[in-house]
CSV table of C-alpha atoms in Angstrom, one decimal:
chain,number,residue,atom,x,y,z
A,1361,MET,CA,-31.3,-22.7,58.4
A,1362,LYS,CA,-31.3,-26.6,58.0
A,1363,GLN,CA,-34.0,-27.6,61.2
A,1364,HIS,CA,-35.6,-24.0,60.0
A,1365,ILE,CA,-36.9,-25.8,56.8
A,1366,GLU,CA,-37.2,-29.2,57.5
A,1367,HIS,CA,-39.8,-27.8,60.4
A,1368,ALA,CA,-41.4,-25.9,58.0
A,1369,GLU,CA,-42.1,-29.0,55.5
A,1370,SER,CA,-43.1,-30.7,58.3
A,1371,GLY,CA,-46.0,-28.5,58.9
A,1372,GLN,CA,-44.6,-27.5,62.8
A,1373,PHE,CA,-44.9,-23.8,61.7
A,1374,SER,CA,-49.0,-22.1,62.3
A,1375,HIS,CA,-47.1,-19.1,61.4
A,1376,SER,CA,-45.2,-17.6,58.4
A,1377,THR,CA,-42.2,-19.5,57.6
A,1378,TYR,CA,-40.5,-16.6,56.0
A,1379,LEU,CA,-39.3,-18.9,53.1
A,1380,GLY,CA,-41.0,-16.9,50.2
A,1381,ASN,CA,-39.2,-15.3,47.3
A,1382,ILE,CA,-38.7,-11.9,48.9
A,1383,ILE,CA,-37.1,-13.4,52.1
A,1384,GLN,CA,-34.9,-15.8,49.8
A,1385,ASN,CA,-33.8,-12.4,48.0
A,1386,GLU,CA,-32.7,-10.8,51.0
A,1387,LEU,CA,-30.9,-13.7,52.1
A,1388,ILE,CA,-28.5,-14.0,49.0
A,1389,THR,CA,-28.2,-10.0,48.8
A,1390,SER,CA,-26.8,-10.4,52.8
A,1391,ILE,CA,-24.7,-13.4,51.9
A,1392,SER,CA,-23.4,-11.3,48.9
A,1393,ARG,CA,-22.0,-8.3,50.5
A,1394,LYS,CA,-20.5,-10.3,53.4
A,1395,ILE,CA,-18.6,-12.2,51.2
A,1396,LEU,CA,-17.6,-9.0,49.1
A,1397,ASP,CA,-16.8,-7.1,52.6
A,1398,THR,CA,-14.5,-10.2,53.0
A,1399,VAL,CA,-13.1,-9.8,49.7
A,1400,VAL,CA,-12.5,-6.1,50.2
A,1401,THR,CA,-10.6,-6.7,53.5
A,1402,GLU,CA,-8.4,-9.0,52.3
A,1403,ILE,CA,-7.2,-7.0,49.1
A,1404,LYS,CA,-6.7,-4.2,51.4
A,1405,GLN,CA,-4.4,-6.5,53.7
A,1406,SER,CA,-2.3,-7.4,50.5
A,1407,LYS,CA,-2.2,-3.4,50.0
A,1408,TYR,CA,-1.2,-3.9,46.3
A,1409,HIS,CA,-3.5,-5.3,43.6
A,1410,SER,CA,-3.8,-5.2,39.8
A,1411,VAL,CA,-7.0,-4.8,37.8
A,1412,ILE,CA,-8.2,-7.0,35.4
A,1413,LEU,CA,-10.9,-6.4,32.7
A,1414,ASP,CA,-13.1,-7.6,29.6
A,1415,CYS,CA,-15.7,-7.1,27.8
A,1416,THR,CA,-18.7,-9.0,26.5
A,1417,PRO,CA,-22.1,-8.2,25.0
A,1418,ASP,CA,-24.5,-10.3,26.9
A,1419,VAL,CA,-27.8,-12.0,25.7
A,1420,SER,CA,-29.6,-8.5,26.2
A,1421,HIS,CA,-26.8,-7.4,23.7
A,1422,GLN,CA,-25.8,-5.4,26.4
A,1423,GLU,CA,-21.7,-4.5,26.9
A,1424,GLN,CA,-20.4,-6.1,30.2
A,1425,ILE,CA,-17.4,-5.6,31.9
A,1426,SER,CA,-16.2,-8.0,34.6
A,1427,VAL,CA,-13.8,-6.8,37.0
A,1428,ILE,CA,-11.8,-8.9,38.6
A,1429,ILE,CA,-9.1,-8.1,41.6
A,1430,ARG,CA,-5.9,-10.1,41.6
A,1431,THR,CA,-3.8,-9.8,45.1
A,1432,VAL,CA,-0.6,-11.7,46.6
A,1433,LYS,CA,-1.7,-12.8,49.9
A,1434,MET,CA,1.4,-13.0,52.7
A,1435,ASP,CA,0.5,-16.4,54.3
A,1436,LYS,CA,3.4,-19.1,55.0
A,1437,ALA,CA,4.1,-18.7,51.0
A,1438,PRO,CA,2.8,-16.1,48.7
A,1439,GLU,CA,-0.4,-17.3,47.5
A,1440,ILE,CA,-1.9,-15.2,44.3
A,1441,ASN,CA,-5.4,-14.8,44.5
A,1442,GLU,CA,-8.2,-13.8,41.8
A,1443,HIS,CA,-11.3,-12.5,43.4
A,1444,PHE,CA,-14.3,-11.7,40.5
A,1445,MET,CA,-16.3,-8.3,41.6
A,1446,GLY,CA,-18.7,-8.1,39.5
A,1447,PHE,CA,-20.2,-6.9,36.3
A,1448,LEU,CA,-20.4,-3.2,34.7
A,1449,VAL,CA,-23.0,-2.1,32.0
A,1450,ALA,CA,-20.9,0.0,29.3
A,1451,PRO,CA,-22.6,2.3,27.4
A,1452,GLU,CA,-20.1,3.0,25.4
A,1453,ARG,CA,-16.9,1.3,24.4
A,1454,THR,CA,-14.2,4.0,24.3
A,1455,GLY,CA,-11.5,4.9,26.7
A,1456,LEU,CA,-13.2,7.9,27.8
A,1457,GLY,CA,-16.5,6.1,28.8
A,1458,LEU,CA,-14.8,3.2,29.9
A,1459,SER,CA,-12.5,4.5,32.6
A,1460,PRO,CA,-14.9,6.6,35.0
A,1461,LEU,CA,-17.3,3.6,35.1
A,1462,ILE,CA,-13.7,1.4,36.6
A,1463,LEU,CA,-12.5,3.9,38.9
A,1464,LYS,CA,-16.4,4.3,40.0
A,1465,LYS,CA,-16.5,0.8,40.9
A,1466,LEU,CA,-13.5,0.9,42.3
A,1467,MET,CA,-14.4,3.9,44.7
A,1468,GLU,CA,-17.9,2.2,45.9
A,1469,LEU,CA,-15.7,-0.7,46.7
A,1470,ASN,CA,-14.0,1.7,48.7
A,1471,ILE,CA,-10.1,-0.2,47.0
A,1472,PRO,CA,-7.9,3.0,46.6
A,1473,PHE,CA,-6.8,2.8,42.9
A,1474,ASP,CA,-3.3,4.6,44.2
A,1475,ASP,CA,-2.4,1.2,45.1
A,1476,CYS,CA,-3.2,-0.3,41.7
A,1477,ARG,CA,0.1,-1.5,40.5
A,1478,GLU,CA,-0.7,-3.2,37.2
A,1479,GLN,CA,-3.8,-2.9,34.9
A,1480,SER,CA,-4.6,-5.8,32.1
A,1481,TYR,CA,-7.1,-6.5,29.6
A,1482,ASP,CA,-7.4,-7.1,25.8
A,1483,ASN,CA,-5.3,-5.6,22.9
A,1484,GLY,CA,-8.4,-3.7,21.5
A,1485,ALA,CA,-7.5,-0.5,20.6
A,1486,ASN,CA,-10.2,1.0,22.9
A,1487,MET,CA,-8.2,-0.8,25.8
A,1488,ARG,CA,-4.6,-0.7,24.8
A,1489,GLY,CA,-4.7,2.9,23.3
A,1490,ARG,CA,-1.6,4.9,24.0
A,1491,ASN,CA,-3.1,8.1,24.2
A,1492,LYS,CA,-6.9,7.7,24.5
A,1493,GLY,CA,-7.4,4.5,25.6
A,1494,VAL,CA,-8.4,2.8,29.1
A,1495,GLN,CA,-4.6,2.0,29.7
A,1496,ALA,CA,-3.2,5.6,29.0
A,1497,ARG,CA,-5.8,7.3,30.8
A,1498,LEU,CA,-5.7,5.4,33.8
A,1499,LEU,CA,-1.7,5.7,34.0
A,1500,GLU,CA,-2.7,9.5,34.2
A,1501,LYS,CA,-4.5,8.6,37.4
A,1502,ASN,CA,-1.6,6.5,38.5
A,1503,PRO,CA,1.6,6.0,37.0
A,1504,HIS,CA,2.3,3.0,38.7
A,1505,ALA,CA,-0.5,1.0,37.4
A,1506,LEU,CA,1.9,-0.3,34.6
A,1507,TYR,CA,-0.2,-2.1,31.5
A,1508,VAL,CA,0.1,-5.6,30.7
A,1509,PRO,CA,-1.6,-6.9,28.1
A,1510,CYS,CA,-3.8,-10.4,27.7
A,1511,GLY,CA,-1.6,-12.8,25.6
A,1512,ALA,CA,-4.4,-15.4,25.3
A,1513,HIS,CA,-6.3,-11.9,24.1
A,1514,SER,CA,-3.9,-10.5,21.7
A,1515,LEU,CA,-3.3,-13.8,19.6
A,1516,ASN,CA,-7.1,-14.3,19.2
A,1517,LEU,CA,-7.1,-10.8,18.0
A,1518,VAL,CA,-4.1,-11.1,15.4
A,1519,VAL,CA,-6.3,-13.8,14.0
A,1520,SER,CA,-8.9,-11.5,13.6
A,1521,ASP,CA,-7.1,-8.7,12.2
A,1522,ALA,CA,-6.1,-11.1,9.9
A,1523,ALA,CA,-9.6,-12.7,8.8
A,1524,THR,CA,-10.9,-9.0,8.1
A,1525,ALA,CA,-8.1,-8.0,6.1
A,1526,SER,CA,-8.9,-9.6,2.7
A,1527,THR,CA,-12.6,-10.5,1.1
A,1528,ASP,CA,-11.6,-13.7,0.0
A,1529,ALA,CA,-11.0,-14.6,4.2
A,1530,THR,CA,-14.3,-13.0,5.3
A,1531,SER,CA,-15.6,-14.8,2.5
A,1532,TYR,CA,-14.2,-18.0,3.5
A,1533,PHE,CA,-15.4,-17.9,6.9
A,1534,GLY,CA,-18.9,-16.7,6.1
A,1535,ASN,CA,-19.5,-20.2,4.1
A,1536,VAL,CA,-18.1,-22.1,6.5
A,1537,GLN,CA,-20.8,-20.8,8.8
A,1538,LYS,CA,-23.4,-21.7,6.7
A,1539,LEU,CA,-22.5,-25.5,6.3
A,1540,TYR,CA,-23.2,-25.4,10.3
A,1541,SER,CA,-26.0,-23.9,9.4
A,1542,LEU,CA,-27.7,-26.0,7.0
A,1543,PHE,CA,-27.0,-29.0,8.6
A,1544,SER,CA,-28.2,-27.9,12.0
A,1545,ALA,CA,-31.4,-26.0,11.3
A,1546,SER,CA,-33.0,-29.8,11.6
A,1547,PRO,CA,-32.1,-33.1,13.0
A,1548,GLN,CA,-32.6,-34.6,9.6
A,1549,ARG,CA,-30.0,-32.9,7.8
A,1550,TRP,CA,-27.5,-33.1,11.0
A,1551,ALA,CA,-28.4,-37.4,10.5
A,1552,ILE,CA,-27.2,-37.1,6.9
A,1553,LEU,CA,-24.2,-35.0,8.0
A,1554,ARG,CA,-23.4,-37.7,10.7
A,1555,ASP,CA,-23.7,-40.8,8.1
A,1556,HIS,CA,-21.0,-39.4,6.5
A,1557,VAL,CA,-18.7,-37.6,8.4
A,1558,THR,CA,-16.7,-39.0,11.6
A,1559,VAL,CA,-15.9,-35.2,13.0
A,1560,ALA,CA,-19.1,-33.3,13.0
A,1561,LEU,CA,-18.8,-29.9,12.0
A,1562,LYS,CA,-18.9,-27.3,14.7
A,1563,THR,CA,-19.8,-23.8,15.2
A,1564,TRP,CA,-17.5,-20.8,16.6
A,1565,SER,CA,-17.8,-17.9,19.2
A,1566,ASP,CA,-17.4,-14.5,17.8
A,1567,THR,CA,-15.5,-13.7,20.8
A,1568,ARG,CA,-12.9,-16.6,21.1
A,1569,TRP,CA,-11.1,-17.1,17.3
A,1570,GLU,CA,-9.3,-20.6,19.0
A,1571,SER,CA,-12.7,-22.0,18.1
A,1572,HIS,CA,-12.7,-21.6,14.4
A,1573,ILE,CA,-10.3,-24.1,14.1
A,1574,ASN,CA,-12.5,-27.0,15.5
A,1575,SER,CA,-14.6,-25.7,13.1
A,1576,ILE,CA,-12.2,-25.8,9.8
A,1577,GLU,CA,-10.8,-29.0,11.1
A,1578,ALA,CA,-13.8,-31.1,9.9
A,1579,VAL,CA,-13.7,-29.3,6.6
A,1580,ARG,CA,-10.1,-29.5,6.4
A,1581,TYR,CA,-10.1,-33.4,6.7
A,1582,GLN,CA,-13.5,-34.3,5.2
A,1583,ALA,CA,-14.3,-32.0,2.4
A,1584,SER,CA,-15.4,-34.6,-0.1
A,1585,ASN,CA,-17.7,-36.2,3.0
A,1586,ILE,CA,-19.1,-32.9,3.6
A,1587,ARG,CA,-19.8,-32.7,-0.3
A,1588,GLU,CA,-21.6,-35.9,-0.6
A,1589,ALA,CA,-23.6,-35.1,3.1
A,1590,LEU,CA,-24.4,-31.9,0.6
A,1591,LEU,CA,-25.5,-33.9,-2.6
A,1592,LYS,CA,-27.7,-36.2,-0.5
A,1593,ILE,CA,-29.8,-33.3,1.2
A,1594,ARG,CA,-30.1,-32.0,-2.3
A,1595,GLU,CA,-31.9,-34.9,-3.3
A,1596,VAL,CA,-34.7,-35.5,-0.4
A,1597,MET,CA,-34.9,-31.8,0.8
A,1598,ASP,CA,-37.5,-29.2,-0.2
A,1599,PRO,CA,-36.5,-26.9,-3.1
A,1600,LEU,CA,-35.1,-24.1,-1.0
A,1601,THR,CA,-33.1,-26.4,0.5
A,1602,LYS,CA,-31.9,-28.0,-2.4
A,1603,VAL,CA,-31.0,-24.6,-4.2
A,1604,GLU,CA,-28.9,-23.5,-1.1
A,1605,ALA,CA,-26.9,-27.3,-0.5
A,1606,GLN,CA,-26.3,-27.4,-4.5
A,1607,SER,CA,-24.5,-23.8,-3.9
A,1608,LEU,CA,-22.4,-25.1,-0.8
A,1609,ALA,CA,-21.7,-28.3,-2.7
A,1610,GLU,CA,-20.1,-26.1,-5.3
A,1611,GLU,CA,-18.2,-23.6,-3.1
A,1612,VAL,CA,-16.7,-26.9,-1.0
A,1613,GLY,CA,-15.9,-28.4,-4.5
A,1614,SER,CA,-14.4,-25.3,-5.7
A,1615,TYR,CA,-10.5,-25.4,-5.6
A,1616,ARG,CA,-10.5,-21.8,-4.3
A,1617,PHE,CA,-12.4,-22.8,-1.4
A,1618,LEU,CA,-10.0,-25.8,-0.8
A,1619,ILE,CA,-6.7,-24.2,-0.9
A,1620,CYS,CA,-8.1,-21.1,1.7
A,1621,THR,CA,-9.1,-24.0,3.9
A,1622,VAL,CA,-5.5,-25.5,3.7
A,1623,ILE,CA,-4.3,-22.0,4.3
A,1624,TRP,CA,-6.5,-21.1,7.0
A,1625,TYR,CA,-5.7,-24.7,9.1
A,1626,ASP,CA,-2.2,-23.8,8.6
A,1627,ILE,CA,-2.5,-20.4,10.2
A,1628,LEU,CA,-4.7,-21.2,13.1
A,1629,HIS,CA,-3.4,-24.7,14.2
A,1630,HIS,CA,-0.1,-22.5,14.8
A,1631,VAL,CA,-1.8,-19.6,16.7
A,1632,ASN,CA,-4.1,-22.0,18.7
A,1633,HIS,CA,-1.3,-24.3,20.0
A,1634,VAL,CA,0.7,-21.0,21.4
A,1635,SER,CA,-2.9,-19.7,23.0
A,1636,LYS,CA,-2.9,-22.9,24.8
A,1637,LEU,CA,1.0,-22.8,26.2
A,1638,LEU,CA,-0.1,-19.1,26.8
A,1639,GLN,CA,-3.5,-19.8,29.1
A,1640,PHE,CA,-1.0,-22.6,31.3
A,1641,PRO,CA,-1.6,-21.3,34.8
A,1642,LYS,CA,1.8,-22.1,35.6
A,1643,MET,CA,3.4,-20.2,32.7
A,1644,GLN,CA,6.2,-18.0,33.1
A,1645,PHE,CA,6.9,-14.6,31.8
A,1646,ASP,CA,10.4,-14.8,30.1
A,1647,VAL,CA,8.9,-18.0,28.4
A,1648,ALA,CA,5.8,-16.9,27.5
A,1649,LEU,CA,7.2,-14.5,25.5
A,1650,ASP,CA,9.3,-16.4,23.9
A,1651,LEU,CA,6.6,-18.7,22.7
A,1652,THR,CA,4.7,-15.3,20.8
A,1653,LYS,CA,7.8,-15.1,19.0
A,1654,ALA,CA,5.8,-17.1,16.6
A,1655,LYS,CA,6.3,-14.2,14.1
A,1656,THR,CA,9.3,-16.4,13.0
A,1657,SER,CA,7.2,-19.0,11.8
A,1658,LEU,CA,4.8,-16.8,10.1
A,1659,ILE,CA,7.7,-14.9,8.4
A,1660,ASN,CA,8.7,-18.5,6.8
A,1661,TYR,CA,5.2,-19.6,6.0
A,1662,ARG,CA,5.0,-16.3,3.7
A,1663,THR,CA,6.9,-18.3,1.1
A,1664,GLY,CA,4.4,-21.2,1.9
A,1665,PHE,CA,2.2,-20.9,-0.4
A,1666,ALA,CA,3.3,-23.5,-3.4
A,1667,LEU,CA,3.5,-25.7,-0.3
A,1668,ALA,CA,-0.1,-25.0,0.9
A,1669,GLN,CA,-1.1,-26.1,-3.0
A,1670,ALA,CA,0.8,-29.3,-2.5
A,1671,SER,CA,-1.1,-29.9,0.6
A,1672,THR,CA,-4.3,-29.3,-1.3
A,1673,LYS,CA,-3.4,-32.3,-4.0
A,1674,GLY,CA,-5.4,-35.3,-1.7
A,1675,MET,CA,-8.5,-33.2,-1.2
A,1676,TYR,CA,-9.4,-32.0,-4.9
A,1677,GLU,CA,-8.3,-35.4,-6.1
A,1678,GLU,CA,-10.8,-37.0,-3.5
A,1679,ILE,CA,-13.4,-34.6,-5.1
A,1680,ASN,CA,-12.2,-35.1,-8.2
A,1681,VAL,CA,-11.8,-31.6,-9.5
A,1682,GLU,CA,-9.1,-29.7,-11.1
A,1683,ALA,CA,-6.9,-27.4,-9.6
A,1684,VAL,CA,-7.5,-24.3,-11.4
A,1685,LEU,CA,-9.1,-21.2,-10.5
A,1686,ASN,CA,-12.1,-20.1,-12.0
A,1687,GLU,CA,-10.7,-16.4,-13.8
A,1688,LYS,CA,-12.9,-13.4,-13.1
A,1689,ARG,CA,-13.5,-10.7,-15.8
A,1690,LEU,CA,-11.2,-7.7,-14.7
A,1691,ARG,CA,-12.3,-4.1,-15.0
A,1692,SER,CA,-10.4,-2.3,-17.5
A,1693,THR,CA,-8.8,1.2,-16.3
A,1694,LYS,CA,-8.5,4.0,-18.8
A,1695,ASN,CA,-5.3,5.7,-18.5
A,1696,HIS,CA,-5.9,9.5,-19.1
A,1697,PHE,CA,-2.8,10.9,-18.1
A,1698,ALA,CA,0.9,9.1,-17.1
A,1699,TYR,CA,0.2,9.0,-13.5
A,1700,GLU,CA,-3.3,7.2,-13.4
A,1701,ALA,CA,-3.5,3.6,-13.2
A,1702,PRO,CA,0.3,2.6,-12.7
A,1703,HIS,CA,0.0,-0.9,-11.8
A,1704,LYS,CA,-1.8,-3.9,-14.2
A,1705,PRO,CA,-4.1,-5.9,-12.8
A,1706,ILE,CA,-2.9,-9.6,-12.6
A,1707,VAL,CA,-4.5,-11.7,-14.4
A,1708,ASP,CA,-3.5,-14.8,-13.5
A,1709,ALA,CA,-6.0,-16.2,-11.0
A,1710,MET,CA,-3.9,-18.2,-9.1
A,1711,LYS,CA,-1.6,-15.3,-8.4
A,1712,ARG,CA,-3.8,-13.0,-7.8
A,1713,LEU,CA,-5.2,-15.1,-5.2
A,1714,GLU,CA,-1.7,-15.3,-3.7
A,1715,ALA,CA,-1.1,-11.7,-3.5
A,1716,THR,CA,-4.8,-10.5,-2.3
A,1717,PHE,CA,-5.4,-13.6,0.0
A,1718,PHE,CA,-2.3,-15.4,0.8
A,1719,ASN,CA,0.3,-12.5,1.3
A,1720,VAL,CA,-2.3,-10.0,2.6
A,1721,VAL,CA,-3.3,-12.3,5.5
A,1722,VAL,CA,0.2,-13.6,6.5
A,1723,ASP,CA,1.5,-9.6,6.2
A,1724,THR,CA,-1.6,-8.8,8.6
A,1725,ALA,CA,-0.6,-11.7,11.0
A,1726,ILE,CA,3.0,-10.7,11.3
A,1727,GLN,CA,2.3,-6.7,11.8
A,1728,SER,CA,-0.5,-7.3,14.5
A,1729,LEU,CA,1.8,-9.6,16.0
A,1730,THR,CA,4.6,-7.3,16.6
A,1731,ASP,CA,2.5,-4.3,17.4
A,1732,ARG,CA,0.5,-5.9,20.3
A,1733,PHE,CA,2.9,-8.0,21.6
A,1734,GLU,CA,5.7,-4.4,21.9
A,1735,THR,CA,4.1,-3.7,25.3
A,1736,LEU,CA,4.7,-7.1,26.5
A,1737,GLY,CA,8.7,-6.9,25.7
A,1738,GLU,CA,8.7,-3.6,27.6
A,1739,VAL,CA,7.4,-5.3,30.6
A,1740,ARG,CA,9.9,-7.9,30.0
A,1741,ASP,CA,13.0,-4.8,30.0
A,1742,ARG,CA,11.7,-3.9,33.4
A,1743,PHE,CA,11.0,-6.9,35.3
A,1744,GLY,CA,13.1,-9.6,33.7
A,1745,VAL,CA,15.7,-11.3,35.1
């Protein structure tokens, strides 16, 4: 092939060079088929295999499933191999819609699903559901295809569950994203930000919650500098940008935003540390399961609202704001009967933030952690030594 290209480039051919796009695509397709045939042959030689799946939307907003087959190659020493077998376009994300796609793909590759001994993917309800999830439907086809959830995905989903459990949490992350969007919208604004901070703001991935800690870290330790950068933008930009910068400066300078930053940074910092350890290539299963006992530290943190308040002290003193939450007017509820509205609303704003944000977020994370890692405990009970 190299000699052929050299001859074609030197003009030695008076006839067609067969280097057009159609021929090139045929060559790529032929090589792809040959590689795939070789991989399938290796999978069959190993006989038993596991299936690893993950769903993500692409740039064209289509849901795609990546299919990976894991095998143990018995050579001089056992060797674990993972083979990427391609993408599947998923018209729907339900267990009923995904299961036939996976079985059809394996059938096309001539890989018998009866030899599957494990299925592994994230802890989404459509995948891990005990009755209608993908793992349950595949277990009906092959009872030996044990479901093992992905530990790293599980921790990300734990944080995702916690973040959607409270309106204060959702609002907080929305404001952090607005900060990045405002500064990154133009080089001039970004230059103003870099003049005031040492660690720049970062955006995050919607599918990887561990990326959120990088974006919060800049706010956690540079809230005062970010606020000064917003005030600078307010002085030099157009009227519309000035209004947005003023609004965000007031938000960053509020005690509510500062204490939410401290709480989220503490939670994400611990979860991210465990997530990184779980992704270590030589991590052992028993050790990984012990690491997922992050529930203990979260339970201890459940009583840490006062500690979070103390950690916020340096931040609000630097910005020169009072450690006071603005009271919000509560709608009164008229009691017509004795059984209506038995609970009185929490009037104190700090107590309300603790009850509706801090307690809700931590409790949701603890419960989610318990539910999602229950299956890993079952696997350890079966195979642990």
